[in-house]
């Protein structure tokens, strides 16, 4: 094995730029693996940090960005292991769950490293070096096997957005008994549509403000209809009902993270419907009697997903023959990370990913 001693990493100084710096290729310690990064996604939470909230991002991925290599959606191939690794070895293709938890608190024991309560909890790309580099030093405990049928880009998408969408859909029990309404067709909403199809939803309807995003969603062949919202949630729900030929969707998920989007998900749900909230930020405001009680609705809220659910999702996608990478609209080498971030923060139609392994000389 001929590993390089130095590599390039992408950093987010908080001034709306992504900068490249050279750093040493790390060596795995006990229980750690060194991964040659095949693909690393750019996420809405990264964008939030560098373009909107320069002081940090409490509540989404921990208290602060500690000036580390960015990128919390990595997938790649293990090239070296430290002492004591028991499950994975060199050559294994893996997805990296984006938070390293203590492994011992109740949430970690449930597989929800995201909700780890230990001060040792660290997110890749926020508190410890992440995936926007040629190599990533990861805890073996955060690795999930990437099935052979899936690419590294597929894996990078599962690492965050697809995992988040899957968890939200599992909570509301999407299946062939009913339709699925997806509000907000950014990368997570596109994931929800694709996974909802895989889970057997009868029809899948999306609502999205941006015409480019609706057009991109239409091209995926996943949505039975994509609709532009009306100014009023009840009016949008009327469009959803028309598209479904039914009074509403048995299951609905908000991936927009906006107050208006959440209202649309609630209004578009059928009687006895189940609504999932996964979009971050903002508020939820709703009339209660007609909108919730009289419709016998159940609301679920979920944050990212668990390690076992991520592994289950990877296996399911392979079996269903679905490829997350179809939601990717733009791919960039590490050297063009700054352009990639600008596109992801602005006019991208779908998901933006970096491909460190395709770098010349990597
Ligand atoms: Zn993410
Ligand atoms: Zn923990």
mmCIF file of C-alpha atoms and ligand atoms in Angstrom:
data_model
loop_
_atom_site.group_PDB
_atom_site.id
_atom_site.type_symbol
_atom_site.label_atom_id
_atom_site.label_comp_id
_atom_site.label_asym_id
_atom_site.label_seq_id
_atom_site.Cartn_x
_atom_site.Cartn_y
_atom_site.Cartn_z
ATOM 1 C CA UNK A 1 0.000 0.000 0.000
ATOM 2 C CA UNK A 2 1.449 3.358 -0.939
ATOM 3 C CA UNK A 3 -0.261 6.063 1.054
ATOM 4 C CA UNK A 4 0.707 9.641 0.517
ATOM 5 C CA UNK A 5 1.973 11.565 3.514
ATOM 6 C CA UNK A 6 0.119 14.750 2.727
ATOM 7 C CA UNK A 7 -3.347 15.444 1.480
ATOM 8 C CA UNK A 8 -5.678 18.321 0.766
ATOM 9 C CA UNK A 9 -8.597 19.198 3.030
ATOM 10 C CA UNK A 10 -11.402 21.728 2.722
ATOM 11 C CA UNK A 11 -11.990 24.199 5.563
ATOM 12 C CA UNK A 12 -14.839 26.652 6.163
ATOM 13 C CA UNK A 13 -13.447 29.815 7.763
ATOM 14 C CA UNK A 14 -16.935 31.290 8.181
ATOM 15 C CA UNK A 15 -16.559 34.114 5.666
ATOM 16 C CA UNK A 16 -18.570 32.514 2.849
ATOM 17 C CA UNK A 17 -15.582 30.719 1.381
ATOM 18 C CA UNK A 18 -14.306 27.161 1.333
ATOM 19 C CA UNK A 19 -10.506 27.058 1.412
ATOM 20 C CA UNK A 20 -7.987 24.317 0.681
ATOM 21 C CA UNK A 21 -5.120 23.458 3.024
ATOM 22 C CA UNK A 22 -2.528 20.740 3.056
ATOM 23 C CA UNK A 23 -2.397 18.435 6.060
ATOM 24 C CA UNK A 24 -0.766 15.173 7.015
ATOM 25 C CA UNK A 25 -2.529 11.898 6.300
ATOM 26 C CA UNK A 26 -3.513 10.673 9.790
ATOM 27 C CA UNK A 27 -2.679 7.248 11.217
ATOM 28 C CA UNK A 28 -5.432 5.153 12.754
ATOM 29 C CA UNK A 29 -5.259 4.593 16.505
ATOM 30 C CA UNK A 30 -7.041 1.879 18.475
ATOM 31 C CA UNK A 31 -10.522 1.173 17.105
ATOM 32 C CA UNK A 32 -10.001 3.567 14.198
ATOM 33 C CA UNK A 33 -9.883 3.119 10.449
ATOM 34 C CA UNK A 34 -8.332 5.232 7.700
ATOM 35 C CA UNK A 35 -10.706 5.711 4.782
ATOM 36 C CA UNK A 36 -9.819 6.799 1.271
ATOM 37 C CA UNK A 37 -12.786 9.095 0.634
ATOM 38 C CA UNK A 38 -14.697 8.237 -2.534
ATOM 39 C CA UNK A 39 -17.411 10.878 -2.194
ATOM 40 C CA UNK A 40 -18.346 13.541 0.339
ATOM 41 C CA UNK A 41 -21.655 15.398 0.248
ATOM 42 C CA UNK A 42 -22.274 19.094 0.840
ATOM 43 C CA UNK A 43 -25.168 19.541 3.254
ATOM 44 C CA UNK A 44 -27.656 22.264 4.091
ATOM 45 C CA UNK A 45 -26.195 22.424 7.602
ATOM 46 C CA UNK A 46 -22.714 23.241 6.191
ATOM 47 C CA UNK A 47 -24.246 25.953 4.022
ATOM 48 C CA UNK A 48 -26.103 27.328 7.039
ATOM 49 C CA UNK A 49 -22.784 27.689 8.811
ATOM 50 C CA UNK A 50 -20.618 29.321 6.178
ATOM 51 C CA UNK A 51 -23.201 31.529 4.534
ATOM 52 C CA UNK A 52 -25.798 32.322 7.173
ATOM 53 C CA UNK A 53 -24.723 31.669 10.753
ATOM 54 C CA UNK A 54 -21.077 32.494 11.005
ATOM 55 C CA UNK A 55 -21.065 32.019 14.746
ATOM 56 C CA UNK A 56 -21.779 28.308 14.737
ATOM 57 C CA UNK A 57 -24.667 25.963 14.559
ATOM 58 C CA UNK A 58 -25.898 24.842 17.966
ATOM 59 C CA UNK A 59 -28.716 22.364 17.837
ATOM 60 C CA UNK A 60 -27.971 20.878 14.468
ATOM 61 C CA UNK A 61 -24.506 19.459 14.737
ATOM 62 C CA UNK A 62 -23.209 20.459 18.112
ATOM 63 C CA UNK A 63 -22.112 23.723 19.572
ATOM 64 C CA UNK A 64 -19.542 24.941 17.100
ATOM 65 C CA UNK A 65 -17.342 24.361 14.135
ATOM 66 C CA UNK A 66 -13.853 23.805 15.485
ATOM 67 C CA UNK A 67 -11.877 24.713 12.384
ATOM 68 C CA UNK A 68 -11.569 21.109 11.229
ATOM 69 C CA UNK A 69 -11.732 19.559 7.737
ATOM 70 C CA UNK A 70 -15.368 19.981 6.676
ATOM 71 C CA UNK A 71 -17.785 17.359 5.400
ATOM 72 C CA UNK A 72 -20.028 15.068 7.425
ATOM 73 C CA UNK A 73 -21.344 12.895 4.578
ATOM 74 C CA UNK A 74 -18.414 10.643 3.636
ATOM 75 C CA UNK A 75 -18.223 7.286 1.978
ATOM 76 C CA UNK A 76 -15.118 5.443 0.860
ATOM 77 C CA UNK A 77 -12.821 2.467 1.159
ATOM 78 C CA UNK A 78 -10.865 1.461 4.237
ATOM 79 C CA UNK A 79 -7.112 1.453 3.509
ATOM 80 C CA UNK A 80 -5.674 0.934 7.003
ATOM 81 C CA UNK A 81 -6.928 -0.107 10.424
ATOM 82 C CA UNK A 82 -5.658 0.606 13.921
ATOM 83 C CA UNK A 83 -5.253 -2.001 16.664
ATOM 84 C CA UNK A 84 -8.395 -3.671 17.962
ATOM 85 C CA UNK A 85 -10.682 -3.232 14.946
ATOM 86 C CA UNK A 86 -13.080 -6.166 15.010
ATOM 87 C CA UNK A 87 -15.578 -5.768 12.197
ATOM 88 C CA UNK A 88 -14.026 -3.900 9.299
ATOM 89 C CA UNK A 89 -10.729 -4.263 7.497
ATOM 90 C CA UNK A 90 -8.714 -2.910 4.587
ATOM 91 C CA UNK A 91 -10.620 -2.978 1.317
ATOM 92 C CA UNK A 92 -14.074 -2.711 2.911
ATOM 93 C CA UNK A 93 -16.360 -0.127 1.352
ATOM 94 C CA UNK A 94 -18.173 1.887 4.014
ATOM 95 C CA UNK A 95 -20.567 4.725 4.741
ATOM 96 C CA UNK A 96 -19.591 6.878 7.722
ATOM 97 C CA UNK A 97 -22.369 7.781 10.169
ATOM 98 C CA UNK A 98 -21.626 11.405 10.801
ATOM 99 C CA UNK A 99 -21.344 11.533 14.569
ATOM 100 C CA UNK A 100 -18.920 9.663 16.763
ATOM 101 C CA UNK A 101 -20.757 9.041 20.038
ATOM 102 C CA UNK A 102 -19.372 7.732 23.307
ATOM 103 C CA UNK A 103 -20.909 4.331 22.546
ATOM 104 C CA UNK A 104 -22.043 3.858 26.125
ATOM 105 C CA UNK A 105 -24.858 6.305 26.908
ATOM 106 C CA UNK A 106 -28.479 5.187 26.423
ATOM 107 C CA UNK A 107 -28.849 6.942 23.063
ATOM 108 C CA UNK A 108 -25.597 5.460 21.728
ATOM 109 C CA UNK A 109 -26.732 2.024 22.885
ATOM 110 C CA UNK A 110 -29.880 2.528 20.830
ATOM 111 C CA UNK A 111 -27.651 3.361 17.856
ATOM 112 C CA UNK A 112 -28.561 7.060 17.930
ATOM 113 C CA UNK A 113 -25.059 8.541 18.154
ATOM 114 C CA UNK A 114 -26.704 11.785 16.974
ATOM 115 C CA UNK A 115 -28.337 12.128 20.404
ATOM 116 C CA UNK A 116 -25.275 11.113 22.421
ATOM 117 C CA UNK A 117 -25.215 13.024 25.699
ATOM 118 C CA UNK A 118 -21.490 12.648 26.398
ATOM 119 C CA UNK A 119 -19.133 15.638 26.175
ATOM 120 C CA UNK A 120 -16.947 13.370 24.003
ATOM 121 C CA UNK A 121 -19.551 13.354 21.219
ATOM 122 C CA UNK A 122 -17.977 14.719 18.020
ATOM 123 C CA UNK A 123 -19.436 15.251 14.570
ATOM 124 C CA UNK A 124 -17.222 14.698 11.543
ATOM 125 C CA UNK A 125 -16.716 17.991 9.768
ATOM 126 C CA UNK A 126 -17.693 20.025 12.846
ATOM 127 C CA UNK A 127 -15.680 18.944 15.860
ATOM 128 C CA UNK A 128 -13.324 16.451 14.210
ATOM 129 C CA UNK A 129 -11.902 16.194 10.704
ATOM 130 C CA UNK A 130 -14.537 15.269 8.139
ATOM 131 C CA UNK A 131 -14.809 13.864 4.647
ATOM 132 C CA UNK A 132 -13.764 16.778 2.418
ATOM 133 C CA UNK A 133 -10.230 15.388 2.087
ATOM 134 C CA UNK A 134 -8.461 12.520 0.382
ATOM 135 C CA UNK A 135 -8.433 10.518 3.605
ATOM 136 C CA UNK A 136 -10.637 10.441 6.696
ATOM 137 C CA UNK A 137 -9.750 9.040 10.096
ATOM 138 C CA UNK A 138 -12.945 7.429 11.419
ATOM 139 C CA UNK A 139 -14.029 5.395 14.398
ATOM 140 C CA UNK A 140 -14.793 1.830 13.377
ATOM 141 C CA UNK A 141 -17.998 2.143 15.431
ATOM 142 C CA UNK A 142 -19.317 4.794 12.991
ATOM 143 C CA UNK A 143 -18.822 2.675 9.861
ATOM 144 C CA UNK A 144 -21.720 1.017 8.045
ATOM 145 C CA UNK A 145 -21.064 -1.447 5.234
ATOM 146 C CA UNK A 146 -21.748 -0.081 1.732
ATOM 147 C CA UNK A 147 -23.379 -2.786 -0.415
ATOM 148 C CA UNK A 148 -21.565 -3.672 -3.667
ATOM 149 C CA UNK A 149 -24.563 -2.518 -5.722
ATOM 150 C CA UNK A 150 -24.131 1.049 -4.466
ATOM 151 C CA UNK A 151 -21.507 3.664 -5.385
ATOM 152 C CA UNK A 152 -19.552 5.932 -3.036
ATOM 153 C CA UNK A 153 -21.828 8.777 -4.091
ATOM 154 C CA UNK A 154 -24.807 6.638 -3.044
ATOM 155 C CA UNK A 155 -23.022 6.018 0.251
ATOM 156 C CA UNK A 156 -22.337 9.717 0.869
ATOM 157 C CA UNK A 157 -26.024 10.468 0.381
ATOM 158 C CA UNK A 158 -27.101 7.702 2.753
ATOM 159 C CA UNK A 159 -24.692 9.104 5.384
ATOM 160 C CA UNK A 160 -26.952 12.083 6.067
ATOM 161 C CA UNK A 161 -29.938 13.089 3.920
ATOM 162 C CA UNK A 162 -31.200 9.639 2.918
ATOM 163 C CA UNK A 163 -30.777 8.380 6.457
ATOM 164 C CA UNK A 164 -32.751 11.350 7.766
ATOM 165 C CA UNK A 165 -35.535 10.825 5.242
ATOM 166 C CA UNK A 166 -35.688 7.079 5.934
ATOM 167 C CA UNK A 167 -36.023 7.598 9.676
ATOM 168 C CA UNK A 168 -38.883 10.054 9.155
ATOM 169 C CA UNK A 169 -40.665 7.627 6.828
ATOM 170 C CA UNK A 170 -40.174 4.666 9.169
ATOM 171 C CA UNK A 171 -41.782 6.594 12.016
ATOM 172 C CA UNK A 172 -44.946 7.196 9.979
ATOM 173 C CA UNK A 173 -44.988 3.656 8.633
ATOM 174 C CA UNK A 174 -45.060 4.368 4.904
ATOM 175 C CA UNK A 175 -46.432 1.356 3.015
ATOM 176 C CA UNK A 176 -48.729 0.332 0.179
ATOM 177 C CA UNK A 177 -51.897 1.156 2.127
ATOM 178 C CA UNK A 178 -51.674 4.839 1.312
ATOM 179 C CA UNK A 179 -50.127 7.759 -0.482
ATOM 180 C CA UNK A 180 -47.136 9.853 0.570
ATOM 181 C CA UNK A 181 -46.929 13.649 0.467
ATOM 182 C CA UNK A 182 -43.413 15.136 0.510
ATOM 183 C CA UNK A 183 -43.130 18.876 1.240
ATOM 184 C CA UNK A 184 -39.843 20.522 0.220
ATOM 185 C CA UNK A 185 -37.908 18.909 -2.633
ATOM 186 C CA UNK A 186 -34.353 19.747 -1.649
ATOM 187 C CA UNK A 187 -31.971 16.789 -1.291
ATOM 188 C CA UNK A 188 -33.788 15.351 1.762
ATOM 189 C CA UNK A 189 -37.207 15.691 0.115
ATOM 190 C CA UNK A 190 -35.929 13.984 -3.031
ATOM 191 C CA UNK A 191 -34.595 11.212 -0.793
ATOM 192 C CA UNK A 192 -37.991 10.896 0.916
ATOM 193 C CA UNK A 193 -39.719 10.535 -2.448
ATOM 194 C CA UNK A 194 -37.314 7.862 -3.653
ATOM 195 C CA UNK A 195 -37.331 5.873 -0.409
ATOM 196 C CA UNK A 196 -41.131 6.260 -0.125
ATOM 197 C CA UNK A 197 -41.440 4.580 -3.512
ATOM 198 C CA UNK A 198 -39.149 1.801 -2.308
ATOM 199 C CA UNK A 199 -41.254 1.341 0.838
ATOM 200 C CA UNK A 200 -44.260 0.843 -1.399
ATOM 201 C CA UNK A 201 -46.229 4.102 -1.084
ATOM 202 C CA UNK A 202 -49.139 3.970 -3.523
ATOM 203 C CA UNK A 203 -48.551 7.407 -4.983
ATOM 204 C CA UNK A 204 -45.927 10.001 -4.121
ATOM 205 C CA UNK A 205 -46.720 13.699 -4.526
ATOM 206 C CA UNK A 206 -44.219 16.507 -3.891
ATOM 207 C CA UNK A 207 -44.741 20.196 -3.102
ATOM 208 C CA UNK A 208 -41.889 22.614 -3.792
ATOM 209 C CA UNK A 209 -41.613 26.383 -4.264
ATOM 210 C CA UNK A 210 -38.646 26.415 -6.674
ATOM 211 C CA UNK A 211 -39.470 25.644 -10.327
ATOM 212 C CA UNK A 212 -35.908 24.334 -10.962
ATOM 213 C CA UNK A 213 -36.215 21.921 -8.060
ATOM 214 C CA UNK A 214 -39.630 20.729 -9.247
ATOM 215 C CA UNK A 215 -38.207 20.149 -12.704
ATOM 216 C CA UNK A 216 -35.254 18.221 -11.282
ATOM 217 C CA UNK A 217 -37.623 16.122 -9.120
ATOM 218 C CA UNK A 218 -39.818 15.376 -12.151
ATOM 219 C CA UNK A 219 -36.799 14.009 -14.000
ATOM 220 C CA UNK A 220 -36.145 11.395 -11.281
ATOM 221 C CA UNK A 221 -39.228 9.379 -12.199
ATOM 222 C CA UNK A 222 -40.138 9.045 -8.518
ATOM 223 C CA UNK A 223 -42.962 11.551 -8.030
ATOM 224 C CA UNK A 224 -46.417 10.982 -9.490
ATOM 225 C CA UNK A 225 -46.883 14.758 -9.382
ATOM 226 C CA UNK A 226 -44.926 17.801 -8.204
ATOM 227 C CA UNK A 227 -46.900 20.902 -7.290
ATOM 228 C CA UNK A 228 -46.148 24.561 -6.651
ATOM 229 C CA UNK A 229 -47.682 25.658 -3.328
ATOM 230 C CA UNK A 230 -50.515 28.183 -3.079
ATOM 231 C CA UNK A 231 -50.109 31.046 -0.587
ATOM 232 C CA UNK A 232 -52.488 29.236 1.773
ATOM 233 C CA UNK A 233 -51.856 25.681 3.107
ATOM 234 C CA UNK A 234 -55.511 24.627 2.744
ATOM 235 C CA UNK A 235 -55.451 25.672 -0.910
ATOM 236 C CA UNK A 236 -52.247 23.669 -1.461
ATOM 237 C CA UNK A 237 -53.907 20.707 0.255
ATOM 238 C CA UNK A 238 -56.698 21.024 -2.308
ATOM 239 C CA UNK A 239 -54.148 20.659 -5.116
ATOM 240 C CA UNK A 240 -52.652 17.639 -3.366
ATOM 241 C CA UNK A 241 -56.110 16.057 -3.030
ATOM 242 C CA UNK A 242 -56.779 16.659 -6.734
ATOM 243 C CA UNK A 243 -53.444 15.079 -7.681
ATOM 244 C CA UNK A 244 -54.153 12.048 -5.493
ATOM 245 C CA UNK A 245 -57.829 11.747 -6.342
ATOM 246 C CA UNK A 246 -58.317 11.317 -2.585
ATOM 247 C CA UNK A 247 -59.067 13.644 0.351
ATOM 248 C CA UNK A 248 -55.425 13.646 1.457
ATOM 249 C CA UNK A 249 -52.288 11.543 1.919
ATOM 250 C CA UNK A 250 -52.202 8.866 4.615
ATOM 251 C CA UNK A 251 -48.575 9.785 5.271
ATOM 252 C CA UNK A 252 -46.846 13.154 4.884
ATOM 253 C CA UNK A 253 -43.341 14.402 5.606
ATOM 254 C CA UNK A 254 -42.036 17.941 5.857
ATOM 255 C CA UNK A 255 -38.491 18.304 4.550
ATOM 256 C CA UNK A 256 -38.714 22.064 3.969
ATOM 257 C CA UNK A 257 -37.996 23.190 7.519
ATOM 258 C CA UNK A 258 -40.342 26.133 6.970
ATOM 259 C CA UNK A 259 -43.481 27.073 8.859
ATOM 260 C CA UNK A 260 -45.473 27.182 5.633
ATOM 261 C CA UNK A 261 -44.158 23.767 4.583
ATOM 262 C CA UNK A 262 -45.138 22.186 7.891
ATOM 263 C CA UNK A 263 -48.630 23.644 7.581
ATOM 264 C CA UNK A 264 -48.869 22.152 4.090
ATOM 265 C CA UNK A 265 -47.830 18.708 5.357
ATOM 266 C CA UNK A 266 -50.516 18.861 8.069
ATOM 267 C CA UNK A 267 -53.217 20.234 5.766
ATOM 268 C CA UNK A 268 -52.363 17.702 3.051
ATOM 269 C CA UNK A 269 -52.632 14.692 5.374
ATOM 270 C CA UNK A 270 -55.808 12.626 5.258
ATOM 271 C CA UNK A 271 -58.019 11.774 8.239
ATOM 272 C CA UNK A 272 -56.101 9.343 10.501
ATOM 273 C CA UNK A 273 -52.948 10.482 8.706
ATOM 274 C CA UNK A 274 -49.416 10.422 10.084
ATOM 275 C CA UNK A 275 -47.102 13.403 9.623
ATOM 276 C CA UNK A 276 -43.323 13.440 10.061
ATOM 277 C CA UNK A 277 -41.191 16.522 10.666
ATOM 278 C CA UNK A 278 -37.512 16.255 9.715
ATOM 279 C CA UNK A 279 -36.678 19.714 8.321
ATOM 280 C CA UNK A 280 -34.519 21.754 10.730
ATOM 281 C CA UNK A 281 -35.175 25.248 12.047
ATOM 282 C CA UNK A 282 -38.064 27.670 12.213
ATOM 283 C CA UNK A 283 -41.382 27.127 13.933
ATOM 284 C CA UNK A 284 -44.566 25.079 13.747
ATOM 285 C CA UNK A 285 -47.823 26.991 13.959
ATOM 286 C CA UNK A 286 -51.161 25.302 13.609
ATOM 287 C CA UNK A 287 -54.828 25.640 14.386
ATOM 288 C CA UNK A 288 -55.615 22.633 16.557
ATOM 289 C CA UNK A 289 -59.249 21.515 16.350
ATOM 290 C CA UNK A 290 -59.973 21.100 12.653
ATOM 291 C CA UNK A 291 -56.351 20.689 11.578
ATOM 292 C CA UNK A 292 -55.216 18.081 14.118
ATOM 293 C CA UNK A 293 -57.896 16.739 16.508
ATOM 294 C CA UNK A 294 -60.836 16.337 14.165
ATOM 295 C CA UNK A 295 -58.591 14.689 11.597
ATOM 296 C CA UNK A 296 -57.222 12.250 14.206
ATOM 297 C CA UNK A 297 -53.669 13.102 13.082
ATOM 298 C CA UNK A 298 -50.445 11.816 14.583
ATOM 299 C CA UNK A 299 -47.327 14.005 14.396
ATOM 300 C CA UNK A 300 -43.805 12.571 14.620
ATOM 301 C CA UNK A 301 -40.528 14.422 14.913
ATOM 302 C CA UNK A 302 -37.176 12.786 14.273
ATOM 303 C CA UNK A 303 -33.535 13.797 14.144
ATOM 304 C CA UNK A 304 -31.228 12.075 11.650
ATOM 305 C CA UNK A 305 -31.260 8.293 12.177
ATOM 306 C CA UNK A 306 -29.586 5.404 13.954
ATOM 307 C CA UNK A 307 -26.659 3.217 12.864
ATOM 308 C CA UNK A 308 -28.851 0.105 12.466
ATOM 309 C CA UNK A 309 -31.448 2.023 10.432
ATOM 310 C CA UNK A 310 -28.687 3.369 8.178
ATOM 311 C CA UNK A 311 -27.425 -0.173 7.572
ATOM 312 C CA UNK A 312 -30.995 -1.349 6.931
ATOM 313 C CA UNK A 313 -31.554 1.494 4.465
ATOM 314 C CA UNK A 314 -28.359 0.695 2.540
ATOM 315 C CA UNK A 315 -29.463 -2.934 2.206
ATOM 316 C CA UNK A 316 -33.003 -1.942 1.228
ATOM 317 C CA UNK A 317 -31.842 0.481 -1.480
ATOM 318 C CA UNK A 318 -29.664 -2.254 -2.986
ATOM 319 C CA UNK A 319 -32.610 -4.699 -2.949
ATOM 320 C CA UNK A 320 -35.037 -2.125 -4.324
ATOM 321 C CA UNK A 321 -32.614 -1.261 -7.127
ATOM 322 C CA UNK A 322 -32.762 2.433 -6.179
ATOM 323 C CA UNK A 323 -29.728 4.681 -6.541
ATOM 324 C CA UNK A 324 -29.504 7.758 -4.299
ATOM 325 C CA UNK A 325 -26.921 9.273 -6.654
ATOM 326 C CA UNK A 326 -29.703 10.081 -9.096
ATOM 327 C CA UNK A 327 -30.577 13.088 -6.919
ATOM 328 C CA UNK A 328 -27.057 14.496 -7.437
ATOM 329 C CA UNK A 329 -27.071 17.370 -9.901
ATOM 330 C CA UNK A 330 -23.437 18.492 -9.590
ATOM 331 C CA UNK A 331 -20.098 16.769 -8.870
ATOM 332 C CA UNK A 332 -16.836 18.596 -8.176
ATOM 333 C CA UNK A 333 -13.201 17.729 -7.419
ATOM 334 C CA UNK A 334 -11.862 18.916 -4.046
ATOM 335 C CA UNK A 335 -9.913 21.667 -5.789
ATOM 336 C CA UNK A 336 -13.214 23.306 -6.783
ATOM 337 C CA UNK A 337 -14.800 23.088 -3.332
ATOM 338 C CA UNK A 338 -15.433 26.833 -3.174
ATOM 339 C CA UNK A 339 -17.461 26.774 -6.413
ATOM 340 C CA UNK A 340 -19.248 23.668 -5.201
ATOM 341 C CA UNK A 341 -20.302 25.390 -1.972
ATOM 342 C CA UNK A 342 -21.490 28.482 -3.796
ATOM 343 C CA UNK A 343 -23.612 26.369 -6.095
ATOM 344 C CA UNK A 344 -25.033 24.323 -3.213
ATOM 345 C CA UNK A 345 -25.935 27.534 -1.378
ATOM 346 C CA UNK A 346 -27.589 29.080 -4.393
ATOM 347 C CA UNK A 347 -28.942 27.729 -7.600
ATOM 348 C CA UNK A 348 -28.291 23.973 -7.417
ATOM 349 C CA UNK A 349 -31.217 21.892 -8.588
ATOM 350 C CA UNK A 350 -30.298 18.788 -6.637
ATOM 351 C CA UNK A 351 -27.514 17.559 -4.390
ATOM 352 C CA UNK A 352 -23.876 18.699 -4.723
ATOM 353 C CA UNK A 353 -21.015 16.278 -3.922
ATOM 354 C CA UNK A 354 -17.219 16.389 -3.850
ATOM 355 C CA UNK A 355 -15.256 13.486 -5.283
ATOM 356 C CA UNK A 356 -11.818 13.468 -3.574
ATOM 357 C CA UNK A 357 -10.736 10.133 -5.061
ATOM 358 C CA UNK A 358 -11.097 11.408 -8.603
ATOM 359 C CA UNK A 359 -8.592 14.131 -7.902
ATOM 360 C CA UNK A 360 -5.526 14.014 -10.117
ATOM 361 C CA UNK A 361 -2.659 12.779 -7.984
ATOM 362 C CA UNK A 362 -4.810 11.668 -5.082
HETATM 363 ZN ZN1 LIG B 1 -25.788 16.461 6.144
HETATM 364 ZN ZN1 LIG B 2 -23.166 8.379 23.860
#
